[in-house]
Tab-separated table of C-alpha atoms in Angstrom:
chain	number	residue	atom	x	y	z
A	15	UNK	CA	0.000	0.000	0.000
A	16	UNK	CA	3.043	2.275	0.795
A	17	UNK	CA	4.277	1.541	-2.533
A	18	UNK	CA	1.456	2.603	-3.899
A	19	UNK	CA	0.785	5.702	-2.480
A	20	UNK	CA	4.358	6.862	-3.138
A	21	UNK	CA	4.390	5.913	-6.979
A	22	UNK	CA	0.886	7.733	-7.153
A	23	UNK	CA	2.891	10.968	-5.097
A	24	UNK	CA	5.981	10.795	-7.523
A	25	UNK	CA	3.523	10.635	-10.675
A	26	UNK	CA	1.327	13.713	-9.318
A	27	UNK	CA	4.231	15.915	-8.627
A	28	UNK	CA	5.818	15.140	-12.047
A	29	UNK	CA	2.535	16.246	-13.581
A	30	UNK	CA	2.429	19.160	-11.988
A	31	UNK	CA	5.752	20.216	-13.001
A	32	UNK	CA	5.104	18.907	-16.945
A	33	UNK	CA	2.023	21.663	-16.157
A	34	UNK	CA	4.508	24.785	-15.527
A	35	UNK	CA	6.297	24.068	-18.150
A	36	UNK	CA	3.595	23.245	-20.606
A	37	UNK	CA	1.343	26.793	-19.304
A	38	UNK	CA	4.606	29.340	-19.267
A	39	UNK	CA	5.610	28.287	-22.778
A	40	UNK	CA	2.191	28.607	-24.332
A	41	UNK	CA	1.770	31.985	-22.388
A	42	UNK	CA	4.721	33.416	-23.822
A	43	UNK	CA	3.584	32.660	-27.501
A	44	UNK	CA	0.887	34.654	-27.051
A	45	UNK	CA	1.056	37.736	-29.284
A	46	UNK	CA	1.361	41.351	-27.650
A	47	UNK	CA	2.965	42.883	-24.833
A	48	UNK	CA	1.440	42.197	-21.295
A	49	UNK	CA	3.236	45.335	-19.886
A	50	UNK	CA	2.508	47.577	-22.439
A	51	UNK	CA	-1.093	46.025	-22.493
A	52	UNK	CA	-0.915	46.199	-18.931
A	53	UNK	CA	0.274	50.424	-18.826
A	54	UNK	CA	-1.936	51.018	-21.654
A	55	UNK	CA	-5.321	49.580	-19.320
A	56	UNK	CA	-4.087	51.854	-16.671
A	57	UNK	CA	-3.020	55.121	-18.312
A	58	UNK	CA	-5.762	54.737	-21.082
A	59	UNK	CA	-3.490	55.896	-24.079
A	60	UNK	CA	-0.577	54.080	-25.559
A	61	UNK	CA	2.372	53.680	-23.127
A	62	UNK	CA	6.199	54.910	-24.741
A	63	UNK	CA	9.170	53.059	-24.944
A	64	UNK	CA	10.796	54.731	-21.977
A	65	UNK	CA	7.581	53.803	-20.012
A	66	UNK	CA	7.537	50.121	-20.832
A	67	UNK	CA	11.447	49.538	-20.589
A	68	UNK	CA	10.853	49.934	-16.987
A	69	UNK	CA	8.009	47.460	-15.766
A	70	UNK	CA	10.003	45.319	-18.340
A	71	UNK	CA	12.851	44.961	-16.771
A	72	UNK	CA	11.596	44.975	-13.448
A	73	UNK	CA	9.285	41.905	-14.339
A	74	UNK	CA	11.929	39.991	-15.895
A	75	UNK	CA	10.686	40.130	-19.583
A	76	UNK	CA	13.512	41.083	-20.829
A	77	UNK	CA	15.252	37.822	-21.031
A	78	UNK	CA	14.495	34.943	-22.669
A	79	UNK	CA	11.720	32.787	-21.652
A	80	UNK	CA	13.627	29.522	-20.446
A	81	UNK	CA	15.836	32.369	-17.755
A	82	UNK	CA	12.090	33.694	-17.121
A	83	UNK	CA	11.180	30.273	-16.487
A	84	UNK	CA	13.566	28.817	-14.269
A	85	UNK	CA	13.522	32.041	-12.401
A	86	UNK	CA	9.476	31.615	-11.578
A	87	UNK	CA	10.435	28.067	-10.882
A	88	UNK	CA	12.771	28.674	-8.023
A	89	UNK	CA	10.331	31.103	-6.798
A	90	UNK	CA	7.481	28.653	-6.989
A	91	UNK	CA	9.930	26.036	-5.137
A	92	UNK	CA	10.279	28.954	-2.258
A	93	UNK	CA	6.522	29.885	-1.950
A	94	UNK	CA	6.460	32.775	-4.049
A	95	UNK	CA	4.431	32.723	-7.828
A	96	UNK	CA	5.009	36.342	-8.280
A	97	UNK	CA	2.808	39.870	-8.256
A	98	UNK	CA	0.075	40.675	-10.365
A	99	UNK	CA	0.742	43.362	-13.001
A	100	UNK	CA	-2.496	44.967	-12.653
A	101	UNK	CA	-2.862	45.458	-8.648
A	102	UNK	CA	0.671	44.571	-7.294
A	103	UNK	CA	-0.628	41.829	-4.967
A	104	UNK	CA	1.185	38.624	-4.702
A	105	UNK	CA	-0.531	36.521	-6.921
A	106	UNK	CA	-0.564	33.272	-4.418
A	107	UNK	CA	-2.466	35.818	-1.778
A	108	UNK	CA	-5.011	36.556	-4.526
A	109	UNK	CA	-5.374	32.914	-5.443
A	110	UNK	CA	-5.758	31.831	-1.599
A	111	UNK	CA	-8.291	34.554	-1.139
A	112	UNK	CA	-10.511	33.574	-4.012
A	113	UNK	CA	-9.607	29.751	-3.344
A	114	UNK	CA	-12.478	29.206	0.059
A	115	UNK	CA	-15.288	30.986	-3.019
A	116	UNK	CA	-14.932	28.227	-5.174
A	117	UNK	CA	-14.594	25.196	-2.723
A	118	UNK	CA	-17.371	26.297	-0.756
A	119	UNK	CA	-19.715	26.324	-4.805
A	120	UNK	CA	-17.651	23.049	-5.611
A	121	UNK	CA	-18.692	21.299	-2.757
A	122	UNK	CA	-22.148	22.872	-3.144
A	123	UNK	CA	-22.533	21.254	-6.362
A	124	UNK	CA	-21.265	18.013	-5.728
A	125	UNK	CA	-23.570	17.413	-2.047
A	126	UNK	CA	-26.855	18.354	-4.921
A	127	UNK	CA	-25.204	16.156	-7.567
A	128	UNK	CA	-24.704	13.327	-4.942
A	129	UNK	CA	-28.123	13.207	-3.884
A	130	UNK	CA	-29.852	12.993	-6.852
A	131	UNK	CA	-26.970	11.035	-8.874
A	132	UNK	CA	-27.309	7.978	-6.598
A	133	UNK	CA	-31.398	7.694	-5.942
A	134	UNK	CA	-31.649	8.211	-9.628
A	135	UNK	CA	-28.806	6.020	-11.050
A	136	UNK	CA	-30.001	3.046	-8.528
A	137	UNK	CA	-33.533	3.453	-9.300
A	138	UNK	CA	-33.269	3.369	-12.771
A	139	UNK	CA	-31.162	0.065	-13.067
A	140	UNK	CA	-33.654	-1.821	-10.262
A	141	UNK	CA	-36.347	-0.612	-12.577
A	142	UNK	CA	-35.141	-1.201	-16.105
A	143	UNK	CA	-36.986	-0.591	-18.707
A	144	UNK	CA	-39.954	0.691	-16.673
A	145	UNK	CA	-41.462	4.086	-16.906
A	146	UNK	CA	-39.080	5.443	-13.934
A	147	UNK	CA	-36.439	4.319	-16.290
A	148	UNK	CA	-37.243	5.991	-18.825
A	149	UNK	CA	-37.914	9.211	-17.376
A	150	UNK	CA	-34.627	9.322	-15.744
A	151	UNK	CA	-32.776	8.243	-18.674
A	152	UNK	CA	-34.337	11.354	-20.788
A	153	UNK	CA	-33.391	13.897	-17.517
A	154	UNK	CA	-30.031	12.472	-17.459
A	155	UNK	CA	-29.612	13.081	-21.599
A	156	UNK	CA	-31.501	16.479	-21.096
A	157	UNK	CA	-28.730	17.344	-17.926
A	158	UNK	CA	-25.716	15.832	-19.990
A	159	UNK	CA	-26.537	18.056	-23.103
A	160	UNK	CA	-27.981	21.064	-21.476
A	161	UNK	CA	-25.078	24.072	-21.598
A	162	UNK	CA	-24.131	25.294	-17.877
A	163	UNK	CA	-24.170	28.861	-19.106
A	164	UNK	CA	-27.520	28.604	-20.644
A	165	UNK	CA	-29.121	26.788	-17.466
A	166	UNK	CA	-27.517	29.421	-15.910
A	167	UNK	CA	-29.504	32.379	-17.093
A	168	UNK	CA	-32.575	30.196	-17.098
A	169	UNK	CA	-32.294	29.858	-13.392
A	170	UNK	CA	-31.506	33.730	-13.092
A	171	UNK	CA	-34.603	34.356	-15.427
A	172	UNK	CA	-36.983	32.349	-13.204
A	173	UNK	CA	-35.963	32.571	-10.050
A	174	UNK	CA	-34.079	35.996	-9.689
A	175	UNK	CA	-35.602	38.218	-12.459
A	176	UNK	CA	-39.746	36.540	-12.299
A	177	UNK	CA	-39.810	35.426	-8.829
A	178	UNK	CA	-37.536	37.338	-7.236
A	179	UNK	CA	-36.771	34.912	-4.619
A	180	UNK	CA	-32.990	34.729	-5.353
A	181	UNK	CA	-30.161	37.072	-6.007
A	182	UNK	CA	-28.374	36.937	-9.364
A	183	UNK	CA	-25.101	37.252	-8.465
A	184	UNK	CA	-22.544	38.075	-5.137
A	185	UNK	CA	-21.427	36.045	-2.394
A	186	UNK	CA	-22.468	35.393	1.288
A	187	UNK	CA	-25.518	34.300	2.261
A	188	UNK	CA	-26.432	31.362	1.713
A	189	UNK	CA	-29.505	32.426	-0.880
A	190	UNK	CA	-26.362	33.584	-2.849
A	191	UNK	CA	-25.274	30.153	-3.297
A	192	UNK	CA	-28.212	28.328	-4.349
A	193	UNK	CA	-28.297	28.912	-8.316
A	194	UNK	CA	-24.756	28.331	-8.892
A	195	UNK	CA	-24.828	24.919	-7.179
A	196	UNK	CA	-27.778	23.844	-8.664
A	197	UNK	CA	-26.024	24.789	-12.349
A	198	UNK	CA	-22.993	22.980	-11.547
A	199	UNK	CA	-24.883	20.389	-9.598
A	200	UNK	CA	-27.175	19.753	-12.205
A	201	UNK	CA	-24.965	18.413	-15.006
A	202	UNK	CA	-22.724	16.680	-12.526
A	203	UNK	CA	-25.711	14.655	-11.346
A	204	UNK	CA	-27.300	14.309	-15.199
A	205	UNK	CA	-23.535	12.474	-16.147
A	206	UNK	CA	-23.175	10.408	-12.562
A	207	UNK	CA	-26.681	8.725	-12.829
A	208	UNK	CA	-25.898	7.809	-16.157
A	209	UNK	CA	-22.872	5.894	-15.152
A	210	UNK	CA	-24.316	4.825	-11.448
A	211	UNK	CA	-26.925	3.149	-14.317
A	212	UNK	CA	-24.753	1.153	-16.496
A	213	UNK	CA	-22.124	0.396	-14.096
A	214	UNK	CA	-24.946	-1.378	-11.564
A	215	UNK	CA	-26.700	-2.880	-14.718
A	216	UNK	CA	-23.460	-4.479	-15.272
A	217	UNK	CA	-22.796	-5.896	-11.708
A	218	UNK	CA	-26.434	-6.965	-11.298
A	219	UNK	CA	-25.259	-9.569	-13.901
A	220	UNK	CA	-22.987	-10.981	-12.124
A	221	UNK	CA	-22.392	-14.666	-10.353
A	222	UNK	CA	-21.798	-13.096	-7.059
A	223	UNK	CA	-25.475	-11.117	-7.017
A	224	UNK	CA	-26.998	-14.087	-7.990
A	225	UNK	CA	-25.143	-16.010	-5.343
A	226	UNK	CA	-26.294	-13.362	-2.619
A	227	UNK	CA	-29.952	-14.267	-3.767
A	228	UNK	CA	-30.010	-17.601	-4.004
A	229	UNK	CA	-28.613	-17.283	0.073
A	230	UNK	CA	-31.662	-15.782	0.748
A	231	UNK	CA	-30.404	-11.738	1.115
A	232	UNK	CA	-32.939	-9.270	0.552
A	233	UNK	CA	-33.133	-7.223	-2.389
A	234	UNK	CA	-31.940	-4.308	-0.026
A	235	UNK	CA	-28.533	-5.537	1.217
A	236	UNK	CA	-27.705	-7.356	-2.391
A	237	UNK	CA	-27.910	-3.414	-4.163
A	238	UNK	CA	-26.897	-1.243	-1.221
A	239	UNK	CA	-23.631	-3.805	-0.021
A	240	UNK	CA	-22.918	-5.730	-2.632
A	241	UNK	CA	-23.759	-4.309	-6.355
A	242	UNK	CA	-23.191	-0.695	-4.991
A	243	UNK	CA	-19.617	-1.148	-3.896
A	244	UNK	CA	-18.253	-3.068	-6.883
A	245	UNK	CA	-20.478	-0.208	-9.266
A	246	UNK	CA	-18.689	2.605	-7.328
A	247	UNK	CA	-15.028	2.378	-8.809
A	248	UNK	CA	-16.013	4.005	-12.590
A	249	UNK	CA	-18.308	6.101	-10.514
A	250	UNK	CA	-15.517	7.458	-7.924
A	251	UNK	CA	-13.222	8.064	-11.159
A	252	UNK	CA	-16.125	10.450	-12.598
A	253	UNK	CA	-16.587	12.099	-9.731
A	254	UNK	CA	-13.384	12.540	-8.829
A	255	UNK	CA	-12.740	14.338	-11.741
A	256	UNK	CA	-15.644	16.789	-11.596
A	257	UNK	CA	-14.653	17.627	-8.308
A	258	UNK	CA	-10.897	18.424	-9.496
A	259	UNK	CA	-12.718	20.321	-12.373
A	260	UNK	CA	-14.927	22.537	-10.265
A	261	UNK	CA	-12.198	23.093	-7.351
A	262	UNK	CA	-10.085	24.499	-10.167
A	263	UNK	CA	-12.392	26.661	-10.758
A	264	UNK	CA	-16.004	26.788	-13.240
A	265	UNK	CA	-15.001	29.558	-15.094
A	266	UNK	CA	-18.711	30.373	-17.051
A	267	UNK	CA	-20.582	29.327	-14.116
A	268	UNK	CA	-18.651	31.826	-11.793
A	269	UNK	CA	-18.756	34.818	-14.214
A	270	UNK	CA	-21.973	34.779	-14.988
A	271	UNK	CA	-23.148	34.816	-11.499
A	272	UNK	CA	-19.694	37.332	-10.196
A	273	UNK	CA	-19.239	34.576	-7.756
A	274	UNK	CA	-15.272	35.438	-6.319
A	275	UNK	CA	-13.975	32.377	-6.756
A	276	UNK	CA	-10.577	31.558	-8.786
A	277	UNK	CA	-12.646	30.827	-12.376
A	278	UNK	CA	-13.533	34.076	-12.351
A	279	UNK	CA	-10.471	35.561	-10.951
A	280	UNK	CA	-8.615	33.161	-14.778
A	281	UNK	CA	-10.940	34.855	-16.251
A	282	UNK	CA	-9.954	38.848	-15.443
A	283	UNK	CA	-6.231	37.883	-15.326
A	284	UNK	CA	-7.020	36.543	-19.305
A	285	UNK	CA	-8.804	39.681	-20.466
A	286	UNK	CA	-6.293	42.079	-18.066
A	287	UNK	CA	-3.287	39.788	-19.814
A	288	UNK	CA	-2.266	39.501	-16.078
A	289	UNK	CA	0.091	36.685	-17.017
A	290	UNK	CA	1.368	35.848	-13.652
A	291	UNK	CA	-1.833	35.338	-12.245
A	292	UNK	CA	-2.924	33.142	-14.710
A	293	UNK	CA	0.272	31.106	-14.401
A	294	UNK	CA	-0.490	31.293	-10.483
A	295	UNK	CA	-4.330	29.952	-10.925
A	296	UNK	CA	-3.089	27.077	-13.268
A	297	UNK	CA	-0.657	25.643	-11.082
A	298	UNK	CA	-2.693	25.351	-8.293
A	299	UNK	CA	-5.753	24.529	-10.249
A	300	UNK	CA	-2.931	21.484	-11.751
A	301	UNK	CA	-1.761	20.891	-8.120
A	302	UNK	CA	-5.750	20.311	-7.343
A	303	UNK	CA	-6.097	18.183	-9.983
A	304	UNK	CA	-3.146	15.483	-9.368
A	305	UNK	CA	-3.891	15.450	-5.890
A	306	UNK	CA	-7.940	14.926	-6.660
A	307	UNK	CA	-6.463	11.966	-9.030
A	308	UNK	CA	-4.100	10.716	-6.105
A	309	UNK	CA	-6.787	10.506	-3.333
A	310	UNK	CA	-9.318	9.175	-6.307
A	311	UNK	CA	-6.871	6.118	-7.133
A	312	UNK	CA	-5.730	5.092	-3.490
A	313	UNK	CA	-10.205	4.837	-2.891
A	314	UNK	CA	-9.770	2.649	-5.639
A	315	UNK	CA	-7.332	0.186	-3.579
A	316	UNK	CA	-10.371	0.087	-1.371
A	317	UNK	CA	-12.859	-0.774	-3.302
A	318	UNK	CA	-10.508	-3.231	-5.005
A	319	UNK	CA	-7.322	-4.488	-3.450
A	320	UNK	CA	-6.003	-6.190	-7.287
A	321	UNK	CA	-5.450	-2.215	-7.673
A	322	UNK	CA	-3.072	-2.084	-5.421
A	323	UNK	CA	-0.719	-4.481	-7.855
């Protein structure tokens, strides 16, 4: 099991280095100048030479991009990923402070996917090819399909601009966080029933149910401790990776309802061309990631020890 958990550790931390390198290449291949993009946002007219020689140099981007890059590396290795170009900050603070925002709407979305996923995925494959069957298998297609952004401002239509019972964007109460769950929730349940579906249609069919039946078990503790265990490995691997998705932030579903989380704080460092911030956001969201994959494949050694080989 040690084994294990160390090859898994070595693998995630290689990732996240192939990540740096992968994200501070790409960024640097981007046409323009971030500083003079950055002075001409702030001044509102186009910056001169003498003014962007400065920031320049002060920033580093001056010098070629593999000195640029092994410089932000050792300052990664000591805690430090830099300061904005727009506000100064240190771009780790801003990512820390926006960080709580979007666990808080990740794990939201994945309590409402959870309780709907499993009910629905469980009753549909006891009840195959009944009416309840069908009827989830169209609301699953109908959530799979079904574009966050435009469930988004169907929710804010309804609820916020009709009813008025809900706010349409902001953070902190808890009224704030009900339509960006659901949005998130919604298409994370749609896709987990689907696959809670076929994955216990396909353990139903096997020797060891049948054995459990022919013991006498009820129909209870055959789906709920048998099927559901063996079902839950492709399920764990799904949600698993939602999870890392939404902790590194749901970019449309956090701009269209402002919600401060690090999505929308990509998002302003893109259009700002705050580089460092958005190298900042995608290491951690990376870091997130590996370690969601990590803690996804050592469940898996629980819910089957041949994993472990």
């Amino acid at each position: 099991m040690l084994r294990f958990v160390v090859r898994r550790l070595a693998a995630a931390v290689v990732t996240v280095w192939l990540a740096t390198i992968l994200v501070f290449f790409l960024l640097t291949l981007v046409p323009g100048d971030p500083v003079g993009a950055m002075l001409m946002e702030v001044g509102g007219a186009p910056p001169t030479q003498a003014e962007v020689d400065a920031p320049r140099s002060r920033w580093g981007f001056d010098r070629p991009a593999a000195a640029r890059y092994l410089i932000w590396l050792s300052g990664v290795l000591r805690g430090d990923l830099g300061e904005s170009l727009m506000t100064g900050l240190p771009a780790l603070q801003m990512v820390v402070n926006a960080l709580p925002a979007t666990m808080e709407l990740a794990f939201s979305a994945m309590f409402i996917a959870t309780i709907i996923a499993f009910p629905l995925g469980i009753l549909s494959s006891t009840r195959r090819n009944t009416a309840v069957d069908f009827a989830s298998r169209i609301a699953s297609l109908i959530g799979v399909c079904m574009p966050g952004f435009w469930l988004a401002l169907l929710l804010m239509l309804v609820f916020a601009v009709d009813l008025r019972w809900l706010p349409v964007f902001g953070r902190g109460e808890l009224r704030h966080l009900i339509l960006p769950a659901i949005t998130l929730g919604a298409g994370m349940a749609a896709l987990s029933a689907r696959l809670i579906r076929s994955s216990m249609l396909e353990v139903l069919q096997e020797d060891f149910i049948r054995t459990a039946r022919a013991k006498g078990l009820s129909e209870r503790v055959v789906i709920w401790t048998h099927a559901l265990k063996s079902a839950m490995v492709p399920v764990i691997t799904i949600l698993g990776l939602q999870l890392g998705v939404v902790l590194g932030g749901s970019a449309i579903v956090e701009k269209v309802f402002a919600w401060p989380g690090i999505g929308l704080l990509m998002v302003n460092a893109i259009f700002a061309r705050d580089f460092i911030v958005v190298q900042a956001v995608t290491l951690v969201f990376a870091a997130i990631m590996t370690t969601v994959n990590m803690l996804v494949d050592i469940c898996y050694t629980y819910l089957d020890p041949r994993i472990r080989c």
